[in-house]
Coordinates of C-alpha atoms (C1' of nucleotides) in Angstrom, one line a residue:
Chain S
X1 CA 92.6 134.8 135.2
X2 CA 89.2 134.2 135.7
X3 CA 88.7 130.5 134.4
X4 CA 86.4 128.6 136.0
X5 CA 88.7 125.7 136.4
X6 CA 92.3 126.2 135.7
X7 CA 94.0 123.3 135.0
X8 CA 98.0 123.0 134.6
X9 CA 100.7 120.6 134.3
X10 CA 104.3 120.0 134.6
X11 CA 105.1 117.2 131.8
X12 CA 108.8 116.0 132.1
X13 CA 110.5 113.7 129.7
X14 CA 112.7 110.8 132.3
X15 CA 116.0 111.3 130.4
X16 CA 117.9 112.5 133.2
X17 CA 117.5 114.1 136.8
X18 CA 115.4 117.1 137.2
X19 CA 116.9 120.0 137.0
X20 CA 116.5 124.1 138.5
X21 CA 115.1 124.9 135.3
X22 CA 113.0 122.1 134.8
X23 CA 111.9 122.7 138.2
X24 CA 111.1 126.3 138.0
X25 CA 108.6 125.5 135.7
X26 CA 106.8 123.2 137.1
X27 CA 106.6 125.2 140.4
X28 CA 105.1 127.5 138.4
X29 CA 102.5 125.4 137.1
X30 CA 102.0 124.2 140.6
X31 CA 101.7 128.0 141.8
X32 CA 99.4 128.7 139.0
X33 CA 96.6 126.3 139.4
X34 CA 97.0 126.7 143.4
X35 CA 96.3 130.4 143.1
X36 CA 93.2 129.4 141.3
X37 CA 91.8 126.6 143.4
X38 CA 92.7 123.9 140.3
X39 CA 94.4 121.2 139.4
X40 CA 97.6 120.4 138.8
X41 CA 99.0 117.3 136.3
X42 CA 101.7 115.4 136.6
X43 CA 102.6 113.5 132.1
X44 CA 105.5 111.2 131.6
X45 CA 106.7 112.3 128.5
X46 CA 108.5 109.1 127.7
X47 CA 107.8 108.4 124.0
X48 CA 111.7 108.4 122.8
X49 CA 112.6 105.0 123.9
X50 CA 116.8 105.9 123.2
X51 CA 116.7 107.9 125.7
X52 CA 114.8 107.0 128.2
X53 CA 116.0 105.7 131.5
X54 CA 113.3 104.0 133.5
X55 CA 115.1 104.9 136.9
X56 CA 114.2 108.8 136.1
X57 CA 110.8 108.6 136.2
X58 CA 111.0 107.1 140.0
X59 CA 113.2 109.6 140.8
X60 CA 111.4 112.8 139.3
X61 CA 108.1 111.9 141.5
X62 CA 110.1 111.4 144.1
X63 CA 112.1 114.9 143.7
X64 CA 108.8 116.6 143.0
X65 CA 107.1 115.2 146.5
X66 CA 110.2 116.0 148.6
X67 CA 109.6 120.0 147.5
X68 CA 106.3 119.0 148.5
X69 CA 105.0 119.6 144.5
X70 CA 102.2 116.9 144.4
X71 CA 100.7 116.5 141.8
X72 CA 96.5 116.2 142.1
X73 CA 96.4 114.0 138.7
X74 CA 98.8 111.8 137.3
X75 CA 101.2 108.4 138.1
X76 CA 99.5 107.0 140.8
X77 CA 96.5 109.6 141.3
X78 CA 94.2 108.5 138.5
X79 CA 91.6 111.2 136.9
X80 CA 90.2 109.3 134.8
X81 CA 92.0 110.8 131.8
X82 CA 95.1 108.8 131.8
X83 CA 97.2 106.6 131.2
X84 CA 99.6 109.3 132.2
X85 CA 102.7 107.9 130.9
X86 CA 102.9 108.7 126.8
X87 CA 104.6 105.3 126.6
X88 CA 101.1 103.8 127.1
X89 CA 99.3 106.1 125.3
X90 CA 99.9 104.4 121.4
X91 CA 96.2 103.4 121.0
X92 CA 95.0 106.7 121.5
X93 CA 97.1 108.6 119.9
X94 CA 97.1 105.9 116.7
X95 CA 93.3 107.4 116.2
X96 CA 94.4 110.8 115.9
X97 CA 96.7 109.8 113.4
X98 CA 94.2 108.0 111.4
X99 CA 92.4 111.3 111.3
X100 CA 95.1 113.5 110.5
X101 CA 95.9 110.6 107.6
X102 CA 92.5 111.0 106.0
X103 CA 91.8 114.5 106.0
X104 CA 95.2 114.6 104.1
X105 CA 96.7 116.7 106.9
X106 CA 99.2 114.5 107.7
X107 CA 101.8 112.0 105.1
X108 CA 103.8 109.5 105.3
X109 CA 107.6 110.3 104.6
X110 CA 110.2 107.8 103.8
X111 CA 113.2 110.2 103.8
X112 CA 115.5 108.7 105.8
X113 CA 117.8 110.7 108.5
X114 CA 120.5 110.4 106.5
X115 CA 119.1 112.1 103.6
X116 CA 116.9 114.8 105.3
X117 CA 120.8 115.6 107.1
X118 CA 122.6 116.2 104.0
X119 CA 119.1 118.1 102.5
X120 CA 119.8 120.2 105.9
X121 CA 123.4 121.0 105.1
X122 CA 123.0 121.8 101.9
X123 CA 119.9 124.2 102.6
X124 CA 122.7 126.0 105.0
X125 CA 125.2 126.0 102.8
X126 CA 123.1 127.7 100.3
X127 CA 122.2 130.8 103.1
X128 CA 118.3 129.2 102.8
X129 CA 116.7 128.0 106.1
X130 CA 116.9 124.6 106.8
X131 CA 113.5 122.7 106.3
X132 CA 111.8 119.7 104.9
X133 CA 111.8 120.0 101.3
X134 CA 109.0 118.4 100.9
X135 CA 109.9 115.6 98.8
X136 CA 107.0 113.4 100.3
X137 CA 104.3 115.7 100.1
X138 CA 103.0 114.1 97.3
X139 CA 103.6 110.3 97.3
X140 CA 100.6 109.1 95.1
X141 CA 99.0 106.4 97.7
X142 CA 100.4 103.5 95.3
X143 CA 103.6 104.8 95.9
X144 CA 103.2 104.9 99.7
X145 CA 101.5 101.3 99.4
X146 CA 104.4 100.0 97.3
X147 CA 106.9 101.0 99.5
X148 CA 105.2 100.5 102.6
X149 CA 105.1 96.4 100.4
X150 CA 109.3 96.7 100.4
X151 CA 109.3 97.4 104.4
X152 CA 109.9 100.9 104.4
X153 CA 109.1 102.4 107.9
X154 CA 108.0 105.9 107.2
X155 CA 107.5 108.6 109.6
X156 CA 103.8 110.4 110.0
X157 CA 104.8 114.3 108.8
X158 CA 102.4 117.0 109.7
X159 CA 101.3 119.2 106.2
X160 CA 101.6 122.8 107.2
X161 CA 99.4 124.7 105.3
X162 CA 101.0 127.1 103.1
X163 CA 100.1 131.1 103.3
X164 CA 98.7 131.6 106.3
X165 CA 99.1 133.0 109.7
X166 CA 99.0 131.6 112.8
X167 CA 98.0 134.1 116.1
X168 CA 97.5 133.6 119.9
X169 CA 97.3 135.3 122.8
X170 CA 100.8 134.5 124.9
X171 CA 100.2 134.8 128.2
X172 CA 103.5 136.7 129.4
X173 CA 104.3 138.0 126.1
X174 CA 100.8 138.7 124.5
X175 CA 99.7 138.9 120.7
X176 CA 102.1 136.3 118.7
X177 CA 101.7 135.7 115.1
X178 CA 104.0 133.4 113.0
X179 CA 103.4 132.8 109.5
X180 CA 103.0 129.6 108.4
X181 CA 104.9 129.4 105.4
X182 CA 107.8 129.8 107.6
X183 CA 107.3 126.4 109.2
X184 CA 108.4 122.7 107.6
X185 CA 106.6 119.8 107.2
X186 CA 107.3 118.0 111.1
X187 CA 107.5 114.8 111.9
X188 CA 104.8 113.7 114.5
X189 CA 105.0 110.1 114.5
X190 CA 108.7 108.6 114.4
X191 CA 109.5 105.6 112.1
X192 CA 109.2 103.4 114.9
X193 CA 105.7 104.1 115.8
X194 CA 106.5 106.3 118.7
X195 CA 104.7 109.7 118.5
X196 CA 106.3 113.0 118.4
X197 CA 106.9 115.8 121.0
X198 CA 105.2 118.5 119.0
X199 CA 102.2 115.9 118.7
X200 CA 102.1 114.3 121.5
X201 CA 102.3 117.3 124.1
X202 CA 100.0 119.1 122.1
X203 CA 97.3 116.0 122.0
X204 CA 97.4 115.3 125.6
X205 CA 97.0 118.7 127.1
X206 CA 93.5 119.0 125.1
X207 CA 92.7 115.4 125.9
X208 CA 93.5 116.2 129.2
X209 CA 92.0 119.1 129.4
X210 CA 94.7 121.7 130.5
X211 CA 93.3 125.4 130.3
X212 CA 97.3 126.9 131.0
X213 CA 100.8 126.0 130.1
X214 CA 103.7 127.8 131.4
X215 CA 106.6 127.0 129.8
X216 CA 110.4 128.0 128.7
X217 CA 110.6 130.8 126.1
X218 CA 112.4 127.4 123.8
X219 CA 109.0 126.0 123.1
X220 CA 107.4 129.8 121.8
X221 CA 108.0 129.2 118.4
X222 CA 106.5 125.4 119.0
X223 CA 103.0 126.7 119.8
X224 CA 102.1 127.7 116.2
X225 CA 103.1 124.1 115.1
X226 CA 101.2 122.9 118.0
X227 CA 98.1 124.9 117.4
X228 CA 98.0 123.5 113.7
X229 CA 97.9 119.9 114.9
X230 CA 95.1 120.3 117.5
X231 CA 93.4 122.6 115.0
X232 CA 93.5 119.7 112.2
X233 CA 92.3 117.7 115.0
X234 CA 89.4 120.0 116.1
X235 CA 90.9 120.1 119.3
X236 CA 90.4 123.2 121.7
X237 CA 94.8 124.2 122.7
X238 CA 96.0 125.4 126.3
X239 CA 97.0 128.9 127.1
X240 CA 100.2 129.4 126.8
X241 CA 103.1 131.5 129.0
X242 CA 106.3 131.2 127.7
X243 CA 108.7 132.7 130.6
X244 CA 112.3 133.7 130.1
X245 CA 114.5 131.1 130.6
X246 CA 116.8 130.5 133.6
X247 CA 120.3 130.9 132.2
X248 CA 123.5 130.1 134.1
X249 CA 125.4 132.6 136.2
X250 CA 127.3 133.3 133.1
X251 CA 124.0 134.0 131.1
X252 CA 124.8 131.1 129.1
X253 CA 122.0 128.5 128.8
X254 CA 122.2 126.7 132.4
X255 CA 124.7 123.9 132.4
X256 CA 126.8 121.5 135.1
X257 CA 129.7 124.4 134.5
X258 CA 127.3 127.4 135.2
X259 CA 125.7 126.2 138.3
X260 CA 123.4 124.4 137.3
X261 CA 122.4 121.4 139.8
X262 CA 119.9 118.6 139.8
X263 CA 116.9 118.9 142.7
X264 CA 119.0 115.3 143.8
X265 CA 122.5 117.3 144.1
X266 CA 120.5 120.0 146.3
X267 CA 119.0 117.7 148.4
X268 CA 122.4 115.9 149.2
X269 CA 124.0 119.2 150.0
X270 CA 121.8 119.7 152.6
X271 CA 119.2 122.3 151.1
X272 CA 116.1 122.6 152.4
X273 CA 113.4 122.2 150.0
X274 CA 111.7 125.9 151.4
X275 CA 114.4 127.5 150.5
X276 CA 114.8 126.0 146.8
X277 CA 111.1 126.6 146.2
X278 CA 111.6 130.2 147.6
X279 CA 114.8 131.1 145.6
X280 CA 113.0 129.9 142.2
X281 CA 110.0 131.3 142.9
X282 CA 111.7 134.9 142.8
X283 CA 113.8 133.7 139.7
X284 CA 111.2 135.3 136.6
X285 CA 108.6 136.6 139.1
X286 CA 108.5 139.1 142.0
X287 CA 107.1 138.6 145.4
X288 CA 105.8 141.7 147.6
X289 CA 106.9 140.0 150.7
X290 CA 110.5 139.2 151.0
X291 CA 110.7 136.7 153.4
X292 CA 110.5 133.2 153.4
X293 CA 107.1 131.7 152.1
X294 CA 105.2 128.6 152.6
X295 CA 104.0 127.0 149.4
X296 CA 100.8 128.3 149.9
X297 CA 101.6 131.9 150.5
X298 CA 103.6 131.9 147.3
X299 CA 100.7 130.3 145.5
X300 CA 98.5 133.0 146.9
X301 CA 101.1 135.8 145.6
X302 CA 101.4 134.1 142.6
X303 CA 100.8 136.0 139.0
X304 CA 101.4 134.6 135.7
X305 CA 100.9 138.0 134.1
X306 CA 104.4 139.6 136.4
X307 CA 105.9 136.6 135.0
X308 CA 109.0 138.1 133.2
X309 CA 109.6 137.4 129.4
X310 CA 113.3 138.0 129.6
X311 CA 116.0 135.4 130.6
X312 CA 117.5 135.3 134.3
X313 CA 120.7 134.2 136.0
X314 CA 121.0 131.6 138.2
X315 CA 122.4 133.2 141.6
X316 CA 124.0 130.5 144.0
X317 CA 124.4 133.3 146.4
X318 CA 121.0 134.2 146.4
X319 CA 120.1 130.4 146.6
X320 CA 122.2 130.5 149.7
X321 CA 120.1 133.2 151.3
X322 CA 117.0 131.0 151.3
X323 CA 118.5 128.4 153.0
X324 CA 119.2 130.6 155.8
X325 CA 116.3 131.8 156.2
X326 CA 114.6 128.1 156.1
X327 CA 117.4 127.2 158.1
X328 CA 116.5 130.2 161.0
X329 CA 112.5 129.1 160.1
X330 CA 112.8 124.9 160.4
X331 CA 111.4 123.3 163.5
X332 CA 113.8 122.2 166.1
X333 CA 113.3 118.3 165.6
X334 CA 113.4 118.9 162.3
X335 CA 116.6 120.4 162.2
X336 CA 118.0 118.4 164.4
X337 CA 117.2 115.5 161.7
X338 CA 118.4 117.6 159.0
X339 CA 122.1 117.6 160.6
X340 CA 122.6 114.4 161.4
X341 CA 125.0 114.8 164.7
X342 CA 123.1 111.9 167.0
X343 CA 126.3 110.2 166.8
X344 CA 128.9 113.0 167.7
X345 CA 126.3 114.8 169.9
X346 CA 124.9 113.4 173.8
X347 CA 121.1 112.7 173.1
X348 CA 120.9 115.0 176.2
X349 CA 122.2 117.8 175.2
X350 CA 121.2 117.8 171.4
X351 CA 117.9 119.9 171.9
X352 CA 120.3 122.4 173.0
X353 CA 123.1 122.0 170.5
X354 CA 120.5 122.5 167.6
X355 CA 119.1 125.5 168.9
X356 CA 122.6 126.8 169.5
X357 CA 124.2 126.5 166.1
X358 CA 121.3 127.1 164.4
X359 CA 122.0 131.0 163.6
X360 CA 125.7 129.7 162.2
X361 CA 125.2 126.7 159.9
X362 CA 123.8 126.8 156.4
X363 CA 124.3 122.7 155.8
X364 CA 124.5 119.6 157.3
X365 CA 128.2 119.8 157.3
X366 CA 128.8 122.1 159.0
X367 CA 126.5 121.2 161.8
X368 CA 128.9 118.1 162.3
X369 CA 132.0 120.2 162.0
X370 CA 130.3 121.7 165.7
X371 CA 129.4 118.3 166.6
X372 CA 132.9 117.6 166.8
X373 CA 134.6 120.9 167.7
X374 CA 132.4 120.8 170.7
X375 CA 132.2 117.4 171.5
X376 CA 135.2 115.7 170.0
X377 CA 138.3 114.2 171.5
X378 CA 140.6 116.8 170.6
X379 CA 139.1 119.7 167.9
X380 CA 141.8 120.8 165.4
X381 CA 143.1 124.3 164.9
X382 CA 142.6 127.1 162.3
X383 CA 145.7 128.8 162.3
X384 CA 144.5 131.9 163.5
X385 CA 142.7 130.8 166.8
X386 CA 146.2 129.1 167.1
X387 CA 147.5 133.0 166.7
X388 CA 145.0 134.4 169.1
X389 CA 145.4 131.9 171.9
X390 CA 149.7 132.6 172.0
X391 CA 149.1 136.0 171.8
X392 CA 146.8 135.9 174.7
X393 CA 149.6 134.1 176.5
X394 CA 148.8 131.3 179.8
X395 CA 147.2 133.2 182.7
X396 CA 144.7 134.2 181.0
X397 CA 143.6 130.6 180.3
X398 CA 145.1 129.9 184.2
X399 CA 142.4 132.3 185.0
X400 CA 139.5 131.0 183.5
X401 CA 140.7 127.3 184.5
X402 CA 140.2 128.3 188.0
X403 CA 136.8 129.8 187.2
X404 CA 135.8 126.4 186.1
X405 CA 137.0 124.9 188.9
X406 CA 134.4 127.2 191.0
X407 CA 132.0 127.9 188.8
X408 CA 131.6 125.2 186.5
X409 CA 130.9 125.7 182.5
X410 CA 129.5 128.9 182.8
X411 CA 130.8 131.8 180.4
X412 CA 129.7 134.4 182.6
X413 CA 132.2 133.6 185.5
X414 CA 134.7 132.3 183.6
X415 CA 134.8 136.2 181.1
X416 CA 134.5 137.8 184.9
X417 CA 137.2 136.0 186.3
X418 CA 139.6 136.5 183.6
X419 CA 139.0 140.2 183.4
X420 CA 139.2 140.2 186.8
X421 CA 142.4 139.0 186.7
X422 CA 144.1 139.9 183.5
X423 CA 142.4 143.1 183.6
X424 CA 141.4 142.6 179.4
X425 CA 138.1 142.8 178.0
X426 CA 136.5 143.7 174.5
X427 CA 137.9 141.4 171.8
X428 CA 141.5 140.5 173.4
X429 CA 138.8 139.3 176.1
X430 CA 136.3 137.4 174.0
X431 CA 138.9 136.4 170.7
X432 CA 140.9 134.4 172.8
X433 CA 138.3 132.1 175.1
X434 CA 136.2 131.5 171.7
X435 CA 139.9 130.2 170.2
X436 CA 140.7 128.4 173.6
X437 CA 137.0 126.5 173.5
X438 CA 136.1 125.9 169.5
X439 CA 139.5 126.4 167.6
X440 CA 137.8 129.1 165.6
X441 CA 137.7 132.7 165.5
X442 CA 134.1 133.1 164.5
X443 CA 130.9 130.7 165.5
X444 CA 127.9 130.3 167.4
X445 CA 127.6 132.0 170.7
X446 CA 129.2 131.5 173.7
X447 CA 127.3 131.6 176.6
X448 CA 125.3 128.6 174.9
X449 CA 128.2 126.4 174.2
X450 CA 130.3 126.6 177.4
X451 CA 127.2 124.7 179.1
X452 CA 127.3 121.6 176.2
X453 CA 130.9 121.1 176.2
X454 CA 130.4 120.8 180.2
X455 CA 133.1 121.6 182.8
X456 CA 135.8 119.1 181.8
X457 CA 135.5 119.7 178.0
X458 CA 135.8 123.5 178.6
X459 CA 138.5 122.7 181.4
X460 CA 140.1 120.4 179.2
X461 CA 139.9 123.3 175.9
X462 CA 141.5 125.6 178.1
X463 CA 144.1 123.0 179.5
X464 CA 145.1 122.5 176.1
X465 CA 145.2 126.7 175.3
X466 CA 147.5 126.9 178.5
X467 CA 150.0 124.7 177.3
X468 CA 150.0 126.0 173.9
X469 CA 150.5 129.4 174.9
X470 CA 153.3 128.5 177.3
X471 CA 155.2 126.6 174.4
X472 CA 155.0 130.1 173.0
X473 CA 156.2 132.2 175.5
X474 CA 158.9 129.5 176.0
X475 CA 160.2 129.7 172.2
X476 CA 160.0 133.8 172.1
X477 CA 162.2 133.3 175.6
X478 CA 165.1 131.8 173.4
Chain Q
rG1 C1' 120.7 131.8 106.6
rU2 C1' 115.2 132.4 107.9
rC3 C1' 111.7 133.2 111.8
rC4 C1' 110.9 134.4 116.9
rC5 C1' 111.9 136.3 121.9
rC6 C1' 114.5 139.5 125.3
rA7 C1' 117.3 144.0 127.1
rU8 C1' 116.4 148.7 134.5
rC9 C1' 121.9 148.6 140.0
rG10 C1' 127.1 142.9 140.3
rU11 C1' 122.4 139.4 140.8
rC12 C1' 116.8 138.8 141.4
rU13 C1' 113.5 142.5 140.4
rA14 C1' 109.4 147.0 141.0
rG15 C1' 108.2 150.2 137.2
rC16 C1' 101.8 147.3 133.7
rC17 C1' 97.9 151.6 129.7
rG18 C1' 104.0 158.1 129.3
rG19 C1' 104.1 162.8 134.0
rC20 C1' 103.5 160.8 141.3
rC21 C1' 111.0 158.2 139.1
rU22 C1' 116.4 163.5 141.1
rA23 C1' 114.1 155.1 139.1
rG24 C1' 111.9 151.7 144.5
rG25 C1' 113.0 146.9 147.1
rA26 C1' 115.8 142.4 148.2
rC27 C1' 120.6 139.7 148.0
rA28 C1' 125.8 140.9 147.7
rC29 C1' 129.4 144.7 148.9
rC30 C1' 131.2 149.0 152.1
rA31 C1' 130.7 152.2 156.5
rC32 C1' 128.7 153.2 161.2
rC33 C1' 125.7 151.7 165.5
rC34 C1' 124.5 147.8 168.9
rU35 C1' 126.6 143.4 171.5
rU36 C1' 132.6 143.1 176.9
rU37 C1' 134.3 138.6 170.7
rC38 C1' 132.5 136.5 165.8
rA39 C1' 127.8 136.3 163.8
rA40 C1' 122.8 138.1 164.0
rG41 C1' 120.2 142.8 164.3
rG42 C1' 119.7 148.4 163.3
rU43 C1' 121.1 152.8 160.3
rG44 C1' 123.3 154.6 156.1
rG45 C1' 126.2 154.3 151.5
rC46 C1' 127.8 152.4 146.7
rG47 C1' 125.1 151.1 142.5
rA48 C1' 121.1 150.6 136.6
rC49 C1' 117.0 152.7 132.6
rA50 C1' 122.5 148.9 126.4
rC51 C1' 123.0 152.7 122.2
rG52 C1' 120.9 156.0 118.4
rG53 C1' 116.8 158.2 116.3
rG54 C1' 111.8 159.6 116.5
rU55 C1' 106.4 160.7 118.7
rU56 C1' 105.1 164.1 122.8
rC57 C1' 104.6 170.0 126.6
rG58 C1' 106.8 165.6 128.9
rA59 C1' 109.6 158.6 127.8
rA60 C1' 112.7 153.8 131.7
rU61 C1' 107.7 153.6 130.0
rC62 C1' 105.1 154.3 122.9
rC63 C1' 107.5 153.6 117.6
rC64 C1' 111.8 152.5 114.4
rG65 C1' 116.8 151.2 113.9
rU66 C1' 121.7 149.4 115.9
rU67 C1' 124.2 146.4 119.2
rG68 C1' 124.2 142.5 122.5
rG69 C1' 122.0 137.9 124.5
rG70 C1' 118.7 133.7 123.9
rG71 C1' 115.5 130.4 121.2
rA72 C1' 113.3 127.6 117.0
rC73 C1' 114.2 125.6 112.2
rG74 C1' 115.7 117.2 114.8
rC75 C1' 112.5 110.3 113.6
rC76 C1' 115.1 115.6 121.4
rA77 C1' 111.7 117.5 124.5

RNA sequence: GUCCCCAUCGUCUAGCCGGCCUAGGACACCACCCUUUCAAGGUGGCGACACGGGUUCGAAUCCCGUUGGGGACGCCA
């Protein structure tokens, strides 16, 4: 691309919480106008007053900044081209649709749903294509005046002109050409005044002076009706990518039973924003360098021409993979903020704690699962710790008891001491001290841990492995 | 039904104008090494050009068809 000023947007309608796929895109927008030094645009698409919830367009922005997607132009960051909510853009669009009403592009259709539904069926049933038959093409304006007199609300239909073609240059899937006379009449302005999607998208990216779209592969077979409008209108259209879509694991179109997750259900689990923006970015595009990226490094490696054209899984795995490597990246006070443990963890020691479960914990969660293996009252059990310890059997933990008692919390005297004594080592060494002090047969380190429990919890851990392991050897006596 | 898009390892993908591909990387998986445990790390392995026709000296790469998947055809976006 070599556009002076690229200009993109991300242009999200507040129905509902924003989604991976939703956000894909718009972190590709974001990407794209980065790479290029330009700006990106945050529209409200909010013109369908059913649906719209007014909490969801607090809680997009808000979704957006915590990835750290800010938008240069849009709610809040005025450039001078807004309003950039749709719901107060009426008086604007209304003099595009004076326009499009008097060069006879556009007609007024008092077909109600009802009717155009059972046109629709019947169209199907018949093995035709279902599309606007067109009975309102040609209201004679008396007829549009006399029913507009018996308080008809009609909607605004675009006239598509008949037999001929429509061609543009797709950015990830190049030359497209659709034929017009395989496109109905479409509403752009709804019975209610409101304007349309396909109008209203298309009218506010030239008014607003966006040079690129990126968008789902859905909206390819929009473009032509889009670049009809804006061409009745004189108006100069965006470039347009139109990138696979993100389907679920399945490869059936993302849903709540495929994986698919709102931005708000990743942020509650614990995901680090870093790592969502890193998994998506690799989702439909491919990055040299496989490790985790900043925003700006993926906006420098960015390339809307490898974008792919074909669909993608979403990969929870994959997902997971990020957040262990923004997990291993995160800064220690950031982290430590991230789990949460100032309550279950000694303010003194939680520096430490952080840095020592850090390699081990994907989430939140589990960092307080540590919290209180290490620092709780009494730590449960998995069963088989509760194996390794009887199998160990009591002087082993007699032997590392007495270590602590000379030594202190230290993992080196206490391993020396028992293998002194007991004469094991390797894993019948190690399996059995890790079960002892954490309950668990796999986990952070050691040598780091002994030190945070301090001498009476480990003395107290290994109290507790004693007397199990003596119960044991007690019941096997009978 | 009409129109449109897509098709490389299990997953994400590299492969853009055909030869440098006995198809490369990452994640996952398996094995080994390392570490007196687990994990991490290191090394290696498993593993794909949907199918059928063309074009060509030569095709994963170009063309056609088949199959499969997706999308649009809404007073949703």
């Amino acid at each position: 691309m070599n556009e002076k000023a690229v200009k993109t947007r991300f242009a999200p309608s507040p129905t509902g919480a924003l989604h991976l796929g939703n956000l894909r895109t718009a972190l590709f927008n974001v990407l794209l106008a980065r790479r290029h030094g330009g700006t990106f645009l945050l529209r409200i698409e909010d013109t369908d007053r059913e649906r719209y919830r007014p909490e969801a367009a607090e809680a997009l922005m808000a979704d957006l900044r915590w990835l750290g997607l800010e938008w240069d132009e849009g709610p809040g960051c005025d450039g001078g081209l807004g309003p950039y909510c749709q719901h107060d853009r009426g008086g604007i669009y209304a003099e595009y649709y004076r326009r499009l009403e008097e060069s006879g592009a556009a007609y007024s259709c008092f077909c109600t749903p009802r009717e155009l539904e059972l046109a629709r069926r019947a169209q199907r049933a018949a093995g035709r294509p279902p599309r606007y038959p067109g009975t309102c093409a040609r209201l004679s304006a008396d007829q549009v005046a006399a029913r507009l007199e018996a308080g008809e609300r009609p909607t605004l239909r675009f006239r598509v002109p008949p037999g001929r073609e429509v061609v543009f240059e797709d950015l990830v899937h190049g030359p497209q050409r659709f034929a017009t006379d395989d496109l109905g009449d479409f509403v752009i302005r709804r019975g209610d005044g409101t304007a349309s999607y396909l109008f209203a998208n298309a009218v506010d990216d030239a008014l607003m002076g966006i040079t690129h779209v990126l968008r789902g592969d859905d909206h390819l077979t929009n473009t032509p009706r889009q670049a009809l409008v804006l061409e009745a209108l004189g108006l100069t259209p965006p470039r347009y990518g139109h990138m696979g879509l993100m389907l679920g694991h399945d490869g059936a179109p993302l849903s709540k039973r495929n994986g698919s997750r709102s931005v708000a259900d990743l942020r509650g689990e614990g995901f680090l924003p870093e790592a969502v923006l890193n998994y998506l970015a690799r989702v439909g595009h491919a990055y040299e360098e496989d490790r985790l990226l900043d925003l700006d490094r993926l906006a420098a490696g960015f390339d809307a021409g490898r974008l792919g054209a074909g669909p993608s899984r979403f990969d929870a795995v994959q997902l997971r993979r990020w957040q262990g490597e923004a997990v291993q990246a995160a800064a220690g006070d950031r982290l430590q903020a991230w789990m949460g443990v100032d309550d279950g963890v000694p303010a003194d020691r939680i520096a430490a704690f952080v840095e020592a479960i850090r390699p081990n914990v994907l989430f939140p969660a589990e960092a307080r699962e540590w919290a209180e293996i290490l620092f709780g009252e009494d730590p449960p059990w998995e069963e088989e710790a509760l194996k390794a310890v009887r199998e160990a059997g009591p002087e082993m933990f007699a032997a590392a008891l007495a270590a602590v008692e000379a030594s202190g919390a230290r993992m080196d005297a206490i391993t020396a001491r028992v293998k002194e004594q007991t004469g094991t080592k390797g894993r019948r060494l190690f399996l059995p001290l890790r079960a002892a002090l954490t309950g668990r047969c796999s986990g952070p380190e050691l040598q780091p841990l002994a030190p945070l429990m301090g001498p009476e919890g480990v003395a107290r851990r290994l109290r507790r492995a004693r007397r199990v392991a003596e119960e044991d050897a007690g019941e096997s006596a009978c």
